[in-house]
Coordinates of C-alpha atoms in Angstrom, one line a residue:
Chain A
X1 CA -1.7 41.8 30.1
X2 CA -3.1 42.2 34.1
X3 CA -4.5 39.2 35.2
X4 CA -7.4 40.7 38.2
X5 CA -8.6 38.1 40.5
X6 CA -12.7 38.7 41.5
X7 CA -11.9 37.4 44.8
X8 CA -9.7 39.8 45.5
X9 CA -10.1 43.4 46.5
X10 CA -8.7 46.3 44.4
X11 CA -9.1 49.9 45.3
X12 CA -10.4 52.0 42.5
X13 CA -7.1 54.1 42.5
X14 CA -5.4 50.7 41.4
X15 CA -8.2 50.2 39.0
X16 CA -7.8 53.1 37.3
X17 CA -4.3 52.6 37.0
X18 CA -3.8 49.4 35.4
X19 CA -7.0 49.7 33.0
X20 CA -5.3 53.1 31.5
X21 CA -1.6 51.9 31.5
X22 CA -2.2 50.7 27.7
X23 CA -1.9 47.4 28.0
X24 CA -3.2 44.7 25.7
X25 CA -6.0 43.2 27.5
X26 CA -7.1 43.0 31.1
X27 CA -7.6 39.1 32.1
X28 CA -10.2 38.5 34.9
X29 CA -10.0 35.1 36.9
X30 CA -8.3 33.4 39.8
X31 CA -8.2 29.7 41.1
X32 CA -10.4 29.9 44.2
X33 CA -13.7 31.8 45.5
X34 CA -14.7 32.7 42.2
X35 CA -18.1 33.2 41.1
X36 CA -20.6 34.4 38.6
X37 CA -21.3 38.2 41.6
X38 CA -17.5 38.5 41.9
X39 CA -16.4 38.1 38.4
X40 CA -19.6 40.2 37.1
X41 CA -18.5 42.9 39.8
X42 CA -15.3 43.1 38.2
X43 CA -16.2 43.0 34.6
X44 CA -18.7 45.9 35.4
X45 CA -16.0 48.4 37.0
X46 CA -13.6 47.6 34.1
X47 CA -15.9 48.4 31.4
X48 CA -16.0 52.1 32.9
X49 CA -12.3 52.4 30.7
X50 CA -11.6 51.6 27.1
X51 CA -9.7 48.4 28.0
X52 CA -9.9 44.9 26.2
X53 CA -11.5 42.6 29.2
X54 CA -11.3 39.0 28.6
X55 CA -12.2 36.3 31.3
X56 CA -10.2 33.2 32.0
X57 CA -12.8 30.2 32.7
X58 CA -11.8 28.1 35.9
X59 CA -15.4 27.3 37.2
X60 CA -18.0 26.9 34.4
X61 CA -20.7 28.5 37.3
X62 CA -18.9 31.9 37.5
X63 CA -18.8 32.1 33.1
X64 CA -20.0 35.8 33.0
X65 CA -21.8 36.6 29.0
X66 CA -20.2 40.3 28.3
X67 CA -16.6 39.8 28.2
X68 CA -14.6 40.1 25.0
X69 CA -13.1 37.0 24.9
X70 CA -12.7 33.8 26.8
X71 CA -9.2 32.0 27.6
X72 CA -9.7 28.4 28.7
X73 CA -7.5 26.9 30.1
X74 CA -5.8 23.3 30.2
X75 CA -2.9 22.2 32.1
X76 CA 0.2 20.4 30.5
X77 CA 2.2 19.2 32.9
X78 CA -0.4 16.7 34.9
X79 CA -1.2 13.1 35.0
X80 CA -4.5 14.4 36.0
X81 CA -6.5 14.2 32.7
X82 CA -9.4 16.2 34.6
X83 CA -7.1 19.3 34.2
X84 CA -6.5 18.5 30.6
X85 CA -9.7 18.0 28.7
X86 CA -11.9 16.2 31.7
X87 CA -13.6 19.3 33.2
X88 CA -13.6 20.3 29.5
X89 CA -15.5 17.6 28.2
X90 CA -18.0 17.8 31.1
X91 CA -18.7 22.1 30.5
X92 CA -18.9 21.1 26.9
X93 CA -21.9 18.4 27.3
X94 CA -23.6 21.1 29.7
X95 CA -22.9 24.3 27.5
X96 CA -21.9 23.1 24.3
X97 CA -24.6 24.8 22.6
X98 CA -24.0 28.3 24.0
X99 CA -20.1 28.8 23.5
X100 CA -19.4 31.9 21.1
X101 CA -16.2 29.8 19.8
X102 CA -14.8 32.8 17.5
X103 CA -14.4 34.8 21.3
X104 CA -12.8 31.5 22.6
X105 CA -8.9 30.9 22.9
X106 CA -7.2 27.8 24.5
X107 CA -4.3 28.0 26.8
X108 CA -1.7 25.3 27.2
X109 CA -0.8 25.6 30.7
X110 CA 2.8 24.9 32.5
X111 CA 2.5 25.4 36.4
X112 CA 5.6 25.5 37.6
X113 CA 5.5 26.8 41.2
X114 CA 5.0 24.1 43.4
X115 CA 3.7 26.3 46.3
X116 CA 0.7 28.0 44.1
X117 CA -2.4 27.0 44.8
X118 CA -3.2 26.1 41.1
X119 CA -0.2 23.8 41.3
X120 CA -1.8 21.8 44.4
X121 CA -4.9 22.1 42.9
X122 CA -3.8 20.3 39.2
X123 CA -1.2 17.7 40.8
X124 CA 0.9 19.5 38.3
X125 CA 4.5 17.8 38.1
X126 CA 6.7 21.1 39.1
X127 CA 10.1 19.6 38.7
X128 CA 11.2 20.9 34.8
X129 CA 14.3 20.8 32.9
X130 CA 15.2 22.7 29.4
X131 CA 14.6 20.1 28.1
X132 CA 11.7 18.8 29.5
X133 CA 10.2 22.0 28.5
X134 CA 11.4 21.9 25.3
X135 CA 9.4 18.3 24.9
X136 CA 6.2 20.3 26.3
X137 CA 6.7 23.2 23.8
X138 CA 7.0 20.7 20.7
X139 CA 4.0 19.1 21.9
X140 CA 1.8 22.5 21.9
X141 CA 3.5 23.7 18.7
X142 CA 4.0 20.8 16.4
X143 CA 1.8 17.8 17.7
X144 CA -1.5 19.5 19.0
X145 CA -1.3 22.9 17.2
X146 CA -2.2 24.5 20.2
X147 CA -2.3 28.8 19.6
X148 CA -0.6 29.7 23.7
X149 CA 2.0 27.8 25.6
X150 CA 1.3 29.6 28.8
X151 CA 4.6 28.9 31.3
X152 CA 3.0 30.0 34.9
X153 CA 5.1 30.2 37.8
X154 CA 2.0 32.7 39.9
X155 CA 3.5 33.7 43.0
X156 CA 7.2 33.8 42.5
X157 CA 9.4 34.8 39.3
X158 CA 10.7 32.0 37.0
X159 CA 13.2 30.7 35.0
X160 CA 13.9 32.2 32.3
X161 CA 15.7 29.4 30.9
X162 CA 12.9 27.8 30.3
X163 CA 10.9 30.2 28.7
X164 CA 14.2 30.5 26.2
X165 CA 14.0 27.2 25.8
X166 CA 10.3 27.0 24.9
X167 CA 10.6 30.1 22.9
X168 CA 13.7 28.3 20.6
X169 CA 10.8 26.0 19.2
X170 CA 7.3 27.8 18.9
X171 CA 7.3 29.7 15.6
X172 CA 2.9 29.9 15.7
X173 CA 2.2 28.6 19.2
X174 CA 2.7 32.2 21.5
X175 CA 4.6 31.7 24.6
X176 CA 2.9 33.4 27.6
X177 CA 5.0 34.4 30.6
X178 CA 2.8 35.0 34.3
X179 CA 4.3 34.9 38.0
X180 CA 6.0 36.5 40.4
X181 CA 7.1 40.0 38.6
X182 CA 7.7 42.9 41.0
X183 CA 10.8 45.0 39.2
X184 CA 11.7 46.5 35.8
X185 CA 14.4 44.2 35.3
X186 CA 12.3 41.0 35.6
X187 CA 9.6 42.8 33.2
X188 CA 12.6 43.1 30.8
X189 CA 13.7 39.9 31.1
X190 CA 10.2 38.2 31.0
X191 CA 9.9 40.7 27.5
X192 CA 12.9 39.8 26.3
X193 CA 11.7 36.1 25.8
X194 CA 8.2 35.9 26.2
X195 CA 5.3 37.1 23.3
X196 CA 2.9 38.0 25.9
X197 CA 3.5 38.8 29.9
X198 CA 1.1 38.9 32.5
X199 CA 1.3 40.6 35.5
X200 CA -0.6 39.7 39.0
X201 CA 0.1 40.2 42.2
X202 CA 2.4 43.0 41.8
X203 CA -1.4 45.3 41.0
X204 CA -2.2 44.4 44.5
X205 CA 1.2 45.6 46.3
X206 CA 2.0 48.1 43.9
X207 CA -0.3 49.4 41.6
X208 CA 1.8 52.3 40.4
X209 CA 4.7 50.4 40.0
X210 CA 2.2 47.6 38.0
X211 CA 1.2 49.9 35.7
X212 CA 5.0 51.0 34.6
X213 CA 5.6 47.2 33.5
X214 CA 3.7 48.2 30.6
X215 CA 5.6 50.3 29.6
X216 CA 8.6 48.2 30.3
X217 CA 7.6 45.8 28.0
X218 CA 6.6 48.0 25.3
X219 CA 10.4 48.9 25.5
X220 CA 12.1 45.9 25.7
X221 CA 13.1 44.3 22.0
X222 CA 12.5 40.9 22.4
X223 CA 16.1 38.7 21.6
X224 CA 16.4 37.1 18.5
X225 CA 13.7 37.5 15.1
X226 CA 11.5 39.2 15.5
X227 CA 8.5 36.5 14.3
X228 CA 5.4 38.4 14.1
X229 CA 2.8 35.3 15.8
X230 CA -0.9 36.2 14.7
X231 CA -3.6 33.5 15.1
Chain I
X1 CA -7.9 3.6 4.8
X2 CA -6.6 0.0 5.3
X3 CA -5.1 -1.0 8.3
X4 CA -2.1 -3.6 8.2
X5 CA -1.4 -5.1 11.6
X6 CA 2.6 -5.6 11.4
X7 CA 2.5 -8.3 14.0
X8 CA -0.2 -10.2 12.0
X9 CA 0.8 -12.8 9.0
X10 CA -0.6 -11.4 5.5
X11 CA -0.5 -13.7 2.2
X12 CA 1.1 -12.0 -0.7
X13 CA -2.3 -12.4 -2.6
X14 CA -4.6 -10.2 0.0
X15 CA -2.0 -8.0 0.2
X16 CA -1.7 -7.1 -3.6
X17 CA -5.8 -7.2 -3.4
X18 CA -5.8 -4.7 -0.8
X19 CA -2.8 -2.5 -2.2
X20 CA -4.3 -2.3 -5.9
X21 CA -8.0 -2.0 -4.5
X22 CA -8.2 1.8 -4.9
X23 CA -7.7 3.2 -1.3
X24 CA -6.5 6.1 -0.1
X25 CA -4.0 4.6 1.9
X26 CA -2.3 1.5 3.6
X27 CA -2.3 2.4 7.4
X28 CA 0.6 0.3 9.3
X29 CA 0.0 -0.1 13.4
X30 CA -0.9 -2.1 15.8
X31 CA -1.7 -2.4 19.6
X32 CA 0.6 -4.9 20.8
X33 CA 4.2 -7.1 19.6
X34 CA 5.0 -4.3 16.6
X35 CA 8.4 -3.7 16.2
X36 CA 11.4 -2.0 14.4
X37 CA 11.6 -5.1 12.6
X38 CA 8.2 -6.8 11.4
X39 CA 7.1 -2.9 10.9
X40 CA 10.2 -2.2 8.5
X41 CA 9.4 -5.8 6.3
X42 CA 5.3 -4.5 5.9
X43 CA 6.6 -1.5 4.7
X44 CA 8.9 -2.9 2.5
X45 CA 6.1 -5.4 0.8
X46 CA 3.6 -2.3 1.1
X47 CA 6.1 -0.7 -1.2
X48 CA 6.0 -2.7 -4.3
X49 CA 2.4 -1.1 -5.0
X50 CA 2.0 2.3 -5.6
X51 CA -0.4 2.8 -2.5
X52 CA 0.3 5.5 0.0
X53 CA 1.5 4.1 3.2
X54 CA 1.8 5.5 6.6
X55 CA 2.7 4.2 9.9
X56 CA 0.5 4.8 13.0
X57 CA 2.7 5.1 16.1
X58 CA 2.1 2.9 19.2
X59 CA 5.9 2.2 19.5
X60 CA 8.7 4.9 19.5
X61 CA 11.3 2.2 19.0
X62 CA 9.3 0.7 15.9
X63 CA 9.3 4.3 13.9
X64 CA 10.6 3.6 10.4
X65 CA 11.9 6.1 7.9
X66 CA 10.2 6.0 5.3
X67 CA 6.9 6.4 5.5
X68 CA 4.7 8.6 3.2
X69 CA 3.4 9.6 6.7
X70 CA 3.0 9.0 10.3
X71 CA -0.1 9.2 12.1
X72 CA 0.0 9.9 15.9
X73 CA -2.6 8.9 18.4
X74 CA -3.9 10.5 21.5
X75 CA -6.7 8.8 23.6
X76 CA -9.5 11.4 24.4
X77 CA -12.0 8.7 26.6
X78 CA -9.1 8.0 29.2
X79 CA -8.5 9.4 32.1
X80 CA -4.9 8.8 31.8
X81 CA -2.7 11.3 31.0
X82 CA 0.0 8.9 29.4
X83 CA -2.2 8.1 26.7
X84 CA -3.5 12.1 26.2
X85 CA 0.3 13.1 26.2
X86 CA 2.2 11.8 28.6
X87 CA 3.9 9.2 26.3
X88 CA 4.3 11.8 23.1
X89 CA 6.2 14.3 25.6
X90 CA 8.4 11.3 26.8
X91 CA 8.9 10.9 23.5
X92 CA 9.8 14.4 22.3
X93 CA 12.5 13.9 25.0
X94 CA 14.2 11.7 23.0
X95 CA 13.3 12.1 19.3
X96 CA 12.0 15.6 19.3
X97 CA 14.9 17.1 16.8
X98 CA 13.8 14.3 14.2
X99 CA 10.7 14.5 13.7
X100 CA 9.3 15.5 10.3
X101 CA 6.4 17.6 11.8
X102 CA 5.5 18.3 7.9
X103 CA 4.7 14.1 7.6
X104 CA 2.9 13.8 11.3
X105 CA -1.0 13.8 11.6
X106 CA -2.9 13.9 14.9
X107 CA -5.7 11.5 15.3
X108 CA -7.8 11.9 18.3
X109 CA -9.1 8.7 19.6
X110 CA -12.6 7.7 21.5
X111 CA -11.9 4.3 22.3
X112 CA -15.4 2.5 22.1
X113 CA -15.2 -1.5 22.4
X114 CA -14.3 -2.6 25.6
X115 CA -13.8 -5.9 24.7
X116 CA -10.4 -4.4 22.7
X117 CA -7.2 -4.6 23.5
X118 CA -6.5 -0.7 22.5
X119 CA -9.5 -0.2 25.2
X120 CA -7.9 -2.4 27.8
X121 CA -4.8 -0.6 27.7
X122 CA -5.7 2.9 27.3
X123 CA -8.7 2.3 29.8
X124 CA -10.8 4.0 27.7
X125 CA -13.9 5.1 29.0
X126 CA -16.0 2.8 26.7
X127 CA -20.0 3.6 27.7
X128 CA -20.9 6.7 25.4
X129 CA -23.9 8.7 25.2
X130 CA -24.8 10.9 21.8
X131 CA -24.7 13.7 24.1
X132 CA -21.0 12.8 25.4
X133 CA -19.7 12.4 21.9
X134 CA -21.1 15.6 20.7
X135 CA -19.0 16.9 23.8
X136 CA -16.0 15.2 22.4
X137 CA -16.4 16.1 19.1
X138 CA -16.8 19.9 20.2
X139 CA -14.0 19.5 22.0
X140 CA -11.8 18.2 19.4
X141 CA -13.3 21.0 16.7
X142 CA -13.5 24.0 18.7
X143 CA -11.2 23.5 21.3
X144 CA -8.2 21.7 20.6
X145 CA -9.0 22.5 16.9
X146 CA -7.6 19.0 16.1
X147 CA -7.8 17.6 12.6
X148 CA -9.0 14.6 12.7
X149 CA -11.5 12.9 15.7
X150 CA -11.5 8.7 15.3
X151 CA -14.4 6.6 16.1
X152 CA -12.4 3.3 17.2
X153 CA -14.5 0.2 17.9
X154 CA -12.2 -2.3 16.5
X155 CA -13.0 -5.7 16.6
X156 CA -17.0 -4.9 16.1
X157 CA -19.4 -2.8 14.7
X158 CA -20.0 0.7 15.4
X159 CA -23.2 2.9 16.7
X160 CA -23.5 4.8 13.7
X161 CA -25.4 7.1 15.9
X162 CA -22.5 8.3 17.4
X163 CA -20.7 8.5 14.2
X164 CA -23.8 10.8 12.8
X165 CA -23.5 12.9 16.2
X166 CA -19.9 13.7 16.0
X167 CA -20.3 14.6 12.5
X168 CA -22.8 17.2 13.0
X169 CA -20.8 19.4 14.5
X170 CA -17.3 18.9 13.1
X171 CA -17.1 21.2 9.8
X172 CA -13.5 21.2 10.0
X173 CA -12.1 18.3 12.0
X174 CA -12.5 15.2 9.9
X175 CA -14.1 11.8 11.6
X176 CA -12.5 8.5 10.7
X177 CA -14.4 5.6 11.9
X178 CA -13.0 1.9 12.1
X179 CA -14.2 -1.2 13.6
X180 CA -16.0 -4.6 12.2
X181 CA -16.8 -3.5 8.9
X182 CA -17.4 -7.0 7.2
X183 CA -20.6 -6.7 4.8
X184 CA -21.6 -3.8 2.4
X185 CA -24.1 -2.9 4.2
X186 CA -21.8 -1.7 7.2
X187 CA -19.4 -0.1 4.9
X188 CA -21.9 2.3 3.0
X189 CA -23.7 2.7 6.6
X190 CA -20.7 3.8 7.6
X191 CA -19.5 5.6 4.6
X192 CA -22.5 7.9 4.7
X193 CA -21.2 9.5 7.7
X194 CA -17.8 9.2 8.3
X195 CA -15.4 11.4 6.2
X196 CA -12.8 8.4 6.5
X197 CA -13.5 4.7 7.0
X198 CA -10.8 1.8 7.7
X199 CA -11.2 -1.2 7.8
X200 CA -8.5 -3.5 8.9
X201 CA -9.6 -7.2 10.2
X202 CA -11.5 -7.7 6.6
X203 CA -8.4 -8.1 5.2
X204 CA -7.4 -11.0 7.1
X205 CA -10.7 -13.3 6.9
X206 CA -11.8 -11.9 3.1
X207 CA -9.5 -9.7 1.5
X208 CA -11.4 -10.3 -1.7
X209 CA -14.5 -8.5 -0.1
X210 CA -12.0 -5.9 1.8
X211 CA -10.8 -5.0 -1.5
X212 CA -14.5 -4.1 -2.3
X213 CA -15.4 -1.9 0.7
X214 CA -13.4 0.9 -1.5
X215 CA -15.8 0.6 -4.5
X216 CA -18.6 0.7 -1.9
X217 CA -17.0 3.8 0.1
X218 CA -16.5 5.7 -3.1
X219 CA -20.1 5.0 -4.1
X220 CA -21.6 6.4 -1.4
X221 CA -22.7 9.7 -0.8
X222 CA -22.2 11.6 2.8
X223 CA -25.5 12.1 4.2
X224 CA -26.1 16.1 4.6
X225 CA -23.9 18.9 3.3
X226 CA -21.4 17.7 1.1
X227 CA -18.3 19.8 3.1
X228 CA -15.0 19.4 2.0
X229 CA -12.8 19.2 4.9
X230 CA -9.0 20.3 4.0
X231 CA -6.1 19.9 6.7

């Protein structure tokens, strides 16, 4: 998947590109400066392809009706428990009555890079070991049944390590792999261990080059079964 | 449910009322001094009935083999991540490979008496509008698609109106409601719209009349749609 941030600008060249590489879905939503125009904006140039469009809620203000689907997002590794069901809980006794839950899917953050904004932003707790990760994937798997264990490193790429380590335990929950991915071989390896990567930046810097990791993934076998993960 | 308190002296008499009385299950936990220990020598009394019995974990270090089946708690009201998470992954560090996910349940917690010692601890966020408790529930149903939400007032009598809030708009996340159920009265007014009740401090100042509360439970109807929730 592309993850497209409304509060950044993306030439119509780059547009083009990503929404007709044949990826899975196009993911709008960023961390800061995002609002109902911006994200609107966006949604309204992607619907000109063919292109799944799904909108990641950070800021309950900038919810757009229109989109295919709606990932929310909660973060694991906090002490905050506004970033875990606080903002939640507040949206819900606002908007409860309006949320189309059958478009609605729940992702279990990890944010890993300590210089991303989203890190700052959540007090997230950077520092992770395998096995630490391995006690966060059990948690989203087993205890709270949660569908996406999303391991987010936005900004630079990751350790694989740990996505192999999450990956060992999750039979239903889908491991998600986002952040810093600029080259075919990181796509691979990201592939190789992830169900589902998400590229960023790299549509900004190079949109060609973005585009390819589709195909890149699509490629790649990912190690070990081969566990189809529907929900 | 019943709920045995390990750390709490029960005759052999109200114990055998409360075993043969017809309940679903014998519920062992506690908030504070349960060990390895005084938790193992319930279970072993528990035992000579033919009553389910599960453990509800407060304690790692007081987890007993044996069980039918072990219920796991996670605060919602709190704004303390420990008691969201925090202590579950800590212990998923240690005891993760163990754990008999197929025997484990998930019982999300509002926290609703201040005066108790669960609320003290957890620092539940006691004051609770209908409106934030069909926020709650929401989020529990739709959201973290947990199975069960509990309505914990231990130590006194419920608002029923929050128990009749939560329930109308949980068709698939049951509600188990416990606190200061001592007359007949309470126990069908809360039978009517919980899908669970326990009752726990009964048994130690009238098990005869705890014994009872499952006749009166069984007797009543839910109010609205008879829904049969399945997990």
């Amino acid at each position: 998947m592309f993850k497209l941030d409304p509060n950044r600008t993306i030439s119509d060249l780059a547009l083009k590109l990503v929404c007709n590489a044949g990826t899975d879905a196009i993911i709008v939503g960023g961390t800061d400066g995002i609002t109902f125009k911006n994200t609107r904006d966006l949604l309204h140039r992607v619907r000109e392809y063919g292109v799944l469009c799904v909108q990641e809620v950070s800021e309950i203000n900038a919810v757009v009706p229109g989109f295919d689907g709606y990932l929310i997002p909660t973060v694991i590794n906090t002490k905050e428990a506004r970033w875990i069901h606080g903002a939640h809980v507040d949206a819900l006794r606002k908007y409860g009555d309006l949320i189309p839950w059958d478009k609605v899917l729940l992702l279990g953050y990890t944010v890993l890079n300590p210089e991303a904004k989203v890190a700052r932003l959540t007090q997230a707790e950077t520092a992770c070991t395998e096995e630490q990760m391995v006690a966060y994937a059990r948690l989203v798997e087993h205890l709270f049944c949660w569908p996406v264990l999303y391991i987010e490193y936005s900004g630079r790429f990751g350790d694989m390590a740990l996505v192999d380590a999450a990956q060992r335990v999750c039979r239903k929950s889908r491991i998600f792999y986002g952040g810093g991915i600029t080259t075919k071989e990181q796509t691979v390896a990201a592939a190789e261990l992830a169900d589902t990567v998400v590229v960023g930046n790299l549509i900004y810097t190079h949109a060609e080059r973005a585009a390819k990791t589709v195909k890149w993934v699509k490629e790649t076998d990912r190690k070990g079964d081969q566990r189809v993960k529907n929900r």
